[in-house]
Short mmCIF file of C-alpha atoms in Angstrom, two decimals:
data_model
loop_
_atom_site.label_atom_id
_atom_site.label_comp_id
_atom_site.label_asym_id
_atom_site.label_seq_id
_atom_site.Cartn_x
_atom_site.Cartn_y
_atom_site.Cartn_z
CA UNK I 24 128.57 93.99 120.29
CA UNK I 25 127.87 91.24 117.54
CA UNK I 26 130.03 88.57 119.60
CA UNK I 27 128.02 89.31 122.54
CA UNK I 28 124.80 88.90 120.74
CA UNK I 29 125.70 85.55 119.10
CA UNK I 30 127.22 84.24 122.31
CA UNK I 31 123.83 84.99 124.11
CA UNK I 32 121.63 83.64 121.30
CA UNK I 33 123.66 80.23 121.83
CA UNK I 34 123.08 80.04 125.53
CA UNK I 35 119.38 81.00 125.11
CA UNK I 36 119.05 78.31 122.58
CA UNK I 37 120.78 75.53 124.74
CA UNK I 38 118.57 76.72 127.65
CA UNK I 39 115.39 76.63 125.52
CA UNK I 40 116.18 72.69 124.74
CA UNK I 41 117.06 71.58 128.01
CA UNK I 42 114.09 72.39 130.36
CA UNK I 43 112.08 69.86 132.42
CA UNK I 44 110.43 66.70 130.97
CA UNK I 45 107.01 66.47 129.40
CA UNK I 46 105.02 64.80 126.37
CA UNK I 47 106.89 65.62 123.23
CA UNK I 48 105.09 66.22 120.21
CA UNK I 49 106.04 65.54 116.61
CA UNK I 50 105.92 68.42 114.12
CA UNK I 51 102.59 69.22 112.45
CA UNK I 52 102.23 71.34 109.60
CA UNK I 53 98.92 73.79 108.76
CA UNK I 54 98.44 76.13 105.87
CA UNK I 55 97.73 79.86 106.19
CA UNK I 56 98.16 83.21 104.21
CA UNK I 57 96.07 85.75 102.43
CA UNK I 58 94.53 86.68 98.94
CA UNK I 59 93.85 90.32 98.24
CA UNK I 60 92.06 92.02 95.08
CA UNK I 61 91.76 95.52 94.74
CA UNK I 62 91.07 98.50 92.17
CA UNK I 63 92.59 101.81 92.21
CA UNK I 64 92.16 105.12 90.81
CA UNK I 65 95.34 107.08 90.65
CA UNK I 66 96.06 110.85 89.85
CA UNK I 67 99.91 111.18 89.56
CA UNK I 68 101.88 114.12 88.36
CA UNK I 69 104.32 111.85 86.94
CA UNK I 70 101.58 110.73 84.32
CA UNK I 71 101.05 114.25 82.79
CA UNK I 72 102.15 114.58 79.25
CA UNK I 73 102.66 111.66 76.89
CA UNK I 74 104.91 108.90 77.96
CA UNK I 75 106.97 107.45 75.08
CA UNK I 76 106.54 103.60 74.67
CA UNK I 77 107.18 102.22 71.21
CA UNK I 78 105.66 102.58 68.71
CA UNK I 79 103.54 105.39 69.91
CA UNK I 80 103.40 108.08 72.72
CA UNK I 81 100.37 108.25 74.76
CA UNK I 82 99.34 108.80 78.47
CA UNK I 83 98.95 106.05 80.70
CA UNK I 84 95.53 104.81 82.18
CA UNK I 85 94.55 106.32 85.42
CA UNK I 86 93.20 102.98 87.06
CA UNK I 87 94.30 99.44 87.35
CA UNK I 88 93.42 96.04 89.10
CA UNK I 89 95.72 94.34 91.29
CA UNK I 90 95.78 90.98 92.89
CA UNK I 91 98.43 89.80 95.70
CA UNK I 92 98.94 86.48 97.58
CA UNK I 93 100.95 84.83 100.02
CA UNK I 94 100.71 81.08 101.21
CA UNK I 95 102.45 80.36 104.64
CA UNK I 96 103.44 76.97 105.63
CA UNK I 97 103.65 76.82 109.48
CA UNK I 98 105.25 73.86 110.78
CA UNK I 99 105.25 73.40 114.75
CA UNK I 100 106.37 70.53 117.36
CA UNK I 101 107.17 70.27 121.01
CA UNK I 102 110.38 68.75 122.40
CA UNK I 103 110.26 66.33 125.68
CA UNK I 104 111.37 69.58 127.61
CA UNK I 105 107.93 71.15 126.72
CA UNK I 106 109.76 73.55 124.25
CA UNK I 107 108.05 74.53 120.98
CA UNK I 108 109.98 74.50 117.76
CA UNK I 109 109.45 74.83 114.18
CA UNK I 110 109.32 76.97 110.84
CA UNK I 111 107.64 79.45 108.65
CA UNK I 112 107.86 79.46 104.98
CA UNK I 113 105.93 82.05 103.13
CA UNK I 114 105.51 82.02 99.09
CA UNK I 115 104.33 85.19 97.71
CA UNK I 116 103.61 86.45 93.93
CA UNK I 117 104.19 90.10 94.20
CA UNK I 118 107.78 90.59 94.33
CA UNK I 119 109.61 89.49 91.23
CA UNK I 120 109.89 92.65 88.60
CA UNK I 121 109.70 91.40 84.98
CA UNK I 122 108.02 88.16 85.73
CA UNK I 123 104.46 89.51 84.88
CA UNK I 124 104.05 89.44 88.56
CA UNK I 125 102.93 85.87 88.60
CA UNK I 126 106.09 84.16 89.23
CA UNK I 127 106.40 82.66 92.73
CA UNK I 128 109.30 83.32 95.31
CA UNK I 129 109.78 83.04 99.02
CA UNK I 130 109.34 86.31 101.41
CA UNK I 131 110.27 84.85 104.86
CA UNK I 132 111.61 81.40 105.68
CA UNK I 133 112.89 80.98 109.18
CA UNK I 134 113.19 78.32 112.04
CA UNK I 135 112.26 79.11 115.47
CA UNK I 136 112.72 77.89 119.23
CA UNK I 137 110.32 79.17 121.99
CA UNK I 138 109.58 79.05 125.58
CA UNK I 139 106.84 80.85 127.65
CA UNK I 140 109.78 81.77 130.23
CA UNK I 141 112.65 82.03 127.92
CA UNK I 142 111.57 83.78 125.13
CA UNK I 143 111.91 82.95 121.20
CA UNK I 144 114.75 82.64 119.02
CA UNK I 145 114.41 82.91 115.30
CA UNK I 146 116.86 81.76 112.50
CA UNK I 147 116.69 82.93 109.01
CA UNK I 148 115.19 85.29 106.58
CA UNK I 149 112.89 87.17 108.58
CA UNK I 150 111.89 90.71 109.80
CA UNK I 151 114.40 92.37 112.35
CA UNK I 152 113.40 92.74 115.81
CA UNK I 153 112.99 96.34 115.49
CA UNK I 154 110.59 96.03 112.90
CA UNK I 155 108.47 93.35 114.55
CA UNK I 156 108.50 95.15 117.85
CA UNK I 157 108.38 98.84 116.94
CA UNK I 158 105.23 100.61 118.33
CA UNK I 159 103.49 102.17 115.47
CA UNK I 160 100.06 104.08 115.13
CA UNK I 161 97.01 102.54 113.44
CA UNK I 162 97.06 102.76 109.66
CA UNK I 163 94.02 102.64 107.01
CA UNK I 164 93.69 99.85 104.76
CA UNK I 165 95.95 99.60 101.72
CA UNK I 166 98.35 101.91 103.67
CA UNK I 167 100.88 103.14 100.69
CA UNK I 168 99.64 100.38 98.54
CA UNK I 169 98.70 102.54 95.56
CA UNK I 170 101.69 104.68 95.53
CA UNK I 171 104.12 101.62 95.85
CA UNK I 172 102.40 99.14 93.31
CA UNK I 173 100.42 101.14 91.22
CA UNK I 174 102.12 104.29 90.61
CA UNK I 175 104.83 104.80 88.09
CA UNK I 176 108.20 103.45 89.80
CA UNK I 177 111.47 104.96 90.08
CA UNK I 178 113.16 106.23 93.36
CA UNK I 179 110.83 105.43 96.43
CA UNK I 180 107.24 106.22 96.51
CA UNK I 181 106.65 106.07 100.19
CA UNK I 182 108.65 107.53 103.33
CA UNK I 183 106.83 106.68 106.48
CA UNK I 184 107.76 103.29 106.90
CA UNK I 185 108.75 101.01 109.85
CA UNK I 186 112.44 100.33 110.77
CA UNK I 187 114.10 98.02 108.16
CA UNK I 188 110.70 97.92 106.60
CA UNK I 189 110.47 94.80 103.93
CA UNK I 190 113.95 93.62 104.86
CA UNK I 191 113.97 90.06 105.26
CA UNK I 192 117.97 89.45 105.30
CA UNK I 193 119.39 86.47 106.72
CA UNK I 194 119.78 87.00 110.76
CA UNK I 195 119.19 85.65 114.00
CA UNK I 196 116.56 87.49 116.24
CA UNK I 197 115.94 86.97 119.84
CA UNK I 198 112.48 88.16 121.39
CA UNK I 199 112.00 87.95 125.11
CA UNK I 200 108.88 87.01 126.96
CA UNK I 201 107.05 89.72 128.81
CA UNK I 202 107.96 90.96 132.27
CA UNK I 203 105.49 93.29 134.21
CA UNK I 204 104.43 94.57 130.81
CA UNK I 205 107.92 94.94 129.22
CA UNK I 206 109.60 92.91 126.55
CA UNK I 207 112.44 93.47 124.22
CA UNK I 208 114.32 92.07 121.24
CA UNK I 209 117.56 92.02 119.24
CA UNK I 210 118.67 90.73 115.90
CA UNK I 211 121.95 90.52 114.11
CA UNK I 212 122.71 90.13 110.50
CA UNK I 213 126.05 89.70 108.64
CA UNK I 214 125.25 91.61 105.48
CA UNK I 215 122.36 92.81 103.71
CA UNK I 216 121.63 89.59 101.64
CA UNK I 217 119.20 86.54 101.87
CA UNK I 218 118.76 83.00 100.61
CA UNK I 219 120.42 79.94 100.46
CA UNK I 220 123.86 81.05 98.25
CA UNK I 221 126.50 83.12 98.57
CA UNK I 222 126.16 84.75 95.29
CA UNK I 223 124.95 88.64 95.38
CA UNK I 224 121.99 88.12 92.87
CA UNK I 225 121.98 91.82 92.00
CA UNK I 226 125.48 92.19 90.94
CA UNK I 227 127.51 89.89 88.30
CA UNK I 228 130.72 88.49 89.94
CA UNK I 229 130.30 89.34 93.51
CA UNK I 230 129.35 87.13 96.39
CA UNK I 231 127.64 88.20 99.73
CA UNK I 232 130.98 88.09 101.81
CA UNK I 233 132.48 91.04 99.41
CA UNK I 234 131.09 93.91 101.48
CA UNK I 235 128.82 95.34 99.21
CA UNK I 236 125.77 96.91 100.65
CA UNK I 237 125.02 97.33 104.31
CA UNK I 238 127.20 95.13 106.83
CA UNK I 239 126.68 93.78 110.34
CA UNK I 240 123.14 95.12 110.97
CA UNK I 241 122.11 95.16 114.62
CA UNK I 242 118.71 96.00 115.59
CA UNK I 243 116.94 96.36 119.08
CA UNK I 244 113.75 97.24 120.58
CA UNK I 245 112.32 97.58 124.12
CA UNK I 246 108.49 97.85 124.34
CA UNK I 247 105.56 98.25 127.31
CA UNK I 248 102.16 97.18 127.02
CA UNK I 249 99.58 97.70 129.87
CA UNK I 250 96.08 98.50 130.84
CA UNK I 251 95.23 101.47 133.22
CA UNK I 252 91.71 102.01 134.16
CA UNK I 253 90.33 100.41 130.86
CA UNK I 254 92.90 102.50 128.81
CA UNK I 255 95.43 100.39 126.79
CA UNK I 256 98.69 101.64 126.48
CA UNK I 257 101.61 100.68 124.48
CA UNK I 258 104.87 102.35 124.10
CA UNK I 259 108.31 101.42 122.95
CA UNK I 260 111.75 102.54 121.23
CA UNK I 261 113.44 100.70 118.64
CA UNK I 262 116.76 101.41 116.84
CA UNK I 263 119.14 99.90 114.09
CA UNK I 264 122.84 100.21 113.45
CA UNK I 265 124.87 98.82 110.60
CA UNK I 266 128.04 99.57 108.69
CA UNK I 267 127.66 100.98 105.16
CA UNK I 268 129.24 98.71 102.05
CA UNK I 269 132.51 99.42 100.79
CA UNK I 270 131.16 100.09 97.22
CA UNK I 271 128.87 102.95 98.82
CA UNK I 272 131.95 104.51 100.81
CA UNK I 273 134.21 104.49 97.67
CA UNK I 274 132.83 107.23 95.78
CA UNK I 275 135.23 110.20 97.25
CA UNK I 276 135.51 111.65 93.93
CA UNK I 277 131.93 112.70 93.37
CA UNK I 278 130.85 115.87 94.82
CA UNK I 279 129.07 113.99 97.77
CA UNK I 280 132.35 112.19 98.90
CA UNK I 281 130.48 108.81 99.16
CA UNK I 282 128.51 107.23 101.94
CA UNK I 283 128.85 107.75 105.80
CA UNK I 284 130.45 104.95 107.65
CA UNK I 285 127.40 103.96 109.63
CA UNK I 286 123.45 103.55 108.71
CA UNK I 287 121.58 104.43 111.82
CA UNK I 288 117.67 104.79 112.59
CA UNK I 289 115.92 105.35 115.82
CA UNK I 290 112.09 105.30 116.52
CA UNK I 291 109.87 105.96 119.40
CA UNK I 292 106.01 105.16 119.22
CA UNK I 293 103.11 105.61 121.46
CA UNK I 294 99.24 104.41 121.31
CA UNK I 295 96.27 104.42 123.59
CA UNK I 296 93.08 102.62 123.25
CA UNK I 297 89.57 103.05 125.01
CA UNK I 298 86.09 102.14 123.96
CA UNK I 299 86.78 101.27 120.39
CA UNK I 300 89.08 104.37 119.97
CA UNK I 301 92.83 104.10 119.25
CA UNK I 302 95.16 107.27 119.08
CA UNK I 303 99.19 106.72 118.26
CA UNK I 304 101.96 108.34 116.70
CA UNK I 305 105.68 107.62 115.96
CA UNK I 306 108.89 109.83 115.56
CA UNK I 307 111.78 108.33 113.55
CA UNK I 308 115.08 109.76 112.83
CA UNK I 309 118.66 108.81 111.82
CA UNK I 310 121.41 108.63 109.21
CA UNK I 311 119.30 106.69 106.53
CA UNK I 312 118.08 107.23 102.96
CA UNK I 313 115.33 105.86 101.03
CA UNK I 314 111.85 104.15 101.42
CA UNK I 315 112.96 101.60 104.02
CA UNK I 316 114.21 103.21 107.21
CA UNK I 317 117.75 102.10 108.28
CA UNK I 318 118.80 100.12 105.04
CA UNK I 319 120.65 102.51 102.85
CA UNK I 320 123.38 105.40 103.68
CA UNK I 321 123.18 109.14 103.59
CA UNK I 322 125.94 110.95 102.00
CA UNK I 323 128.86 112.29 104.03
CA UNK I 324 127.86 115.54 105.78
CA UNK I 325 123.99 115.20 104.81
CA UNK I 326 121.37 116.03 107.70
CA UNK I 327 119.74 113.42 109.29
CA UNK I 328 116.37 112.21 107.82
CA UNK I 329 113.40 111.94 109.73
CA UNK I 330 109.75 111.39 109.84
CA UNK I 331 106.63 111.36 112.15
CA UNK I 332 103.19 109.66 111.49
CA UNK I 333 100.06 110.28 113.37
CA UNK I 334 96.89 107.68 113.43
CA UNK I 335 93.56 107.51 114.75
CA UNK I 336 91.00 104.98 114.55
CA UNK I 337 87.50 103.78 115.73
CA UNK I 338 86.02 100.42 115.76
CA UNK I 339 82.43 99.71 115.85
CA UNK I 340 82.09 96.01 114.75
CA UNK I 341 82.22 95.05 112.13
CA UNK I 342 83.54 98.41 110.95
CA UNK I 343 86.79 100.23 111.26
CA UNK I 344 87.56 103.51 110.32
CA UNK I 345 91.30 104.78 110.32
CA UNK I 346 92.95 108.37 109.48
CA UNK I 347 96.53 109.23 109.10
CA UNK I 348 98.74 112.28 108.67
CA UNK I 349 102.56 112.38 108.47
CA UNK I 350 105.47 114.37 107.07
CA UNK I 351 109.27 113.40 106.32
CA UNK I 352 112.51 114.91 105.39
CA UNK I 353 115.70 113.49 103.64
CA UNK I 354 118.77 115.57 102.32
CA UNK I 355 119.09 115.92 98.94
CA UNK I 356 122.79 114.92 98.99
CA UNK I 357 123.14 111.21 97.36
CA UNK I 358 126.00 109.25 98.46
CA UNK I 359 126.89 108.04 94.71
CA UNK I 360 125.40 110.87 92.89
CA UNK I 361 127.45 113.55 90.73
CA UNK I 362 125.13 116.14 91.89
CA UNK I 363 122.63 117.28 94.57
CA UNK I 364 119.17 117.66 94.42
CA UNK I 365 116.79 119.33 96.29
CA UNK I 366 116.12 118.38 99.93
CA UNK I 367 113.00 116.05 100.04
CA UNK I 368 109.93 117.39 101.97
CA UNK I 369 107.04 114.81 102.10
CA UNK I 370 103.42 115.16 103.12
CA UNK I 371 100.98 112.22 103.37
CA UNK I 372 97.35 112.17 104.19
CA UNK I 373 95.07 108.90 104.20
CA UNK I 374 91.80 107.74 105.34
CA UNK I 375 89.86 104.33 104.98
CA UNK I 376 87.24 102.13 106.42
CA UNK I 377 87.19 98.09 106.70
CA UNK I 378 84.05 96.12 107.02
CA UNK I 379 84.40 92.43 108.30
CA UNK I 380 81.97 90.40 106.11
CA UNK I 381 82.61 87.11 107.61
CA UNK I 382 85.34 85.40 109.57
CA UNK I 383 88.59 86.03 107.67
CA UNK I 384 86.91 88.04 104.78
CA UNK I 385 87.49 91.88 104.65
CA UNK I 386 86.25 94.68 102.53
CA UNK I 387 88.09 97.98 102.42
CA UNK I 388 88.11 101.18 100.80
CA UNK I 389 90.94 104.28 101.29
CA UNK I 390 91.97 107.46 99.85
CA UNK I 391 95.79 108.60 100.15
CA UNK I 392 97.52 111.76 99.23
CA UNK I 393 100.99 112.22 98.80
CA UNK I 394 103.28 115.44 98.01
CA UNK I 395 106.97 115.51 97.49
CA UNK I 396 108.64 118.89 97.33
CA UNK I 397 112.13 117.83 96.10
CA UNK I 398 111.56 114.09 94.30
CA UNK I 399 114.19 111.92 95.89
CA UNK I 400 114.57 109.53 92.83
CA UNK I 401 115.71 109.61 89.57
CA UNK I 402 113.39 111.52 86.95
CA UNK I 403 109.97 109.54 86.56
CA UNK I 404 107.85 110.21 83.97
CA UNK I 405 107.16 113.98 83.74
CA UNK I 406 108.82 114.65 87.10
CA UNK I 407 112.55 115.47 87.08
CA UNK I 408 114.80 114.52 89.99
CA UNK I 409 114.30 117.20 92.78
CA UNK I 410 111.18 118.23 91.18
CA UNK I 411 107.64 118.14 92.53
CA UNK I 412 105.46 115.04 92.70
CA UNK I 413 101.86 114.63 93.83
CA UNK I 414 99.84 111.30 93.99
CA UNK I 415 96.27 111.05 94.98
CA UNK I 416 94.60 107.20 95.01
CA UNK I 417 91.35 105.69 95.60
CA UNK I 418 91.40 101.86 96.42
CA UNK I 419 88.54 99.67 96.80
CA UNK I 420 89.48 96.04 97.59
CA UNK I 421 88.85 92.96 99.68
CA UNK I 422 91.28 90.38 101.50
CA UNK I 423 90.68 86.71 102.44
CA UNK I 424 92.72 85.75 105.46
CA UNK I 425 93.25 82.08 106.37
#
């Protein structure tokens, strides 16, 4: 399959660069991105009791400010054959633990070649085709942001994510143009790493080729978008398939006998829009574990993970109101654990509103509630592994997009 994908990508790339003549354009550069500032009030059962930090033990604060930014460098040119080519480089400040969250690294960095008749090929550190093209319901402002960035970390604080959510591993991706409302995409990654060097940055002495973590990831998606008597409809199916790492399968001496050989996920979604209203839902299942669907393996013999997410929104310019409800399940057996904890059952409710203050400037407010029965991570604060955890958060913020 991966040989077919690589061969097909090469053929498409050659075709994209060999179409009829037209005026070429030298690459131009523009800057985009966003800046977000928010305030969150959080109630978290993991914060109950005192938390011990030298030299004193005390309960943590219940609120915090948060700032986040990304700057995007967008490069675009055109060949004499009328084919668009370029690159996208995204700088961010929110993803380096221990840096004070002020150090800057890259998020996505990729080249592209694109034709309106043949489609688009991307090369580099970017989202998988399954994530880009997955049909998902509308989601409230700051969706999951308080539980991921403000709540006490450890384990995974959200579950209803997109396929390979946040995984910008180095890959090749092809996305087709739209035909009669349908389009599709495929992507392939050699392993679960990214960046310019072959060093495995998380494990001393290892390199990317040492089969640590997921290998040979293939994702695919097919999508339909159309309009019927004024009702906009989108429907899609997406999937991921990867091999688990040799290190993940090697834990046969543990009670859970290591990881399955493959990591899989499958997702179906549907949305419908009419006169400002949008309703949608998704159902996702597969042999995966963790917050990011399809990126980590389950233990041998574990039941499939699943989640569903429903969403509804109403827009009456300049205001949009959105509500969500979702539930999920993941087996308590962990591939590299010496013991089994309770199965995780997760419930998520959220509602929020956004207001367009001016072009590119948005204000928002949201409330979210999450309940875990069978906390899936290690012990966090006063919540033990396999225990119950409840988080509630009220967030107010503003986003400038440019």
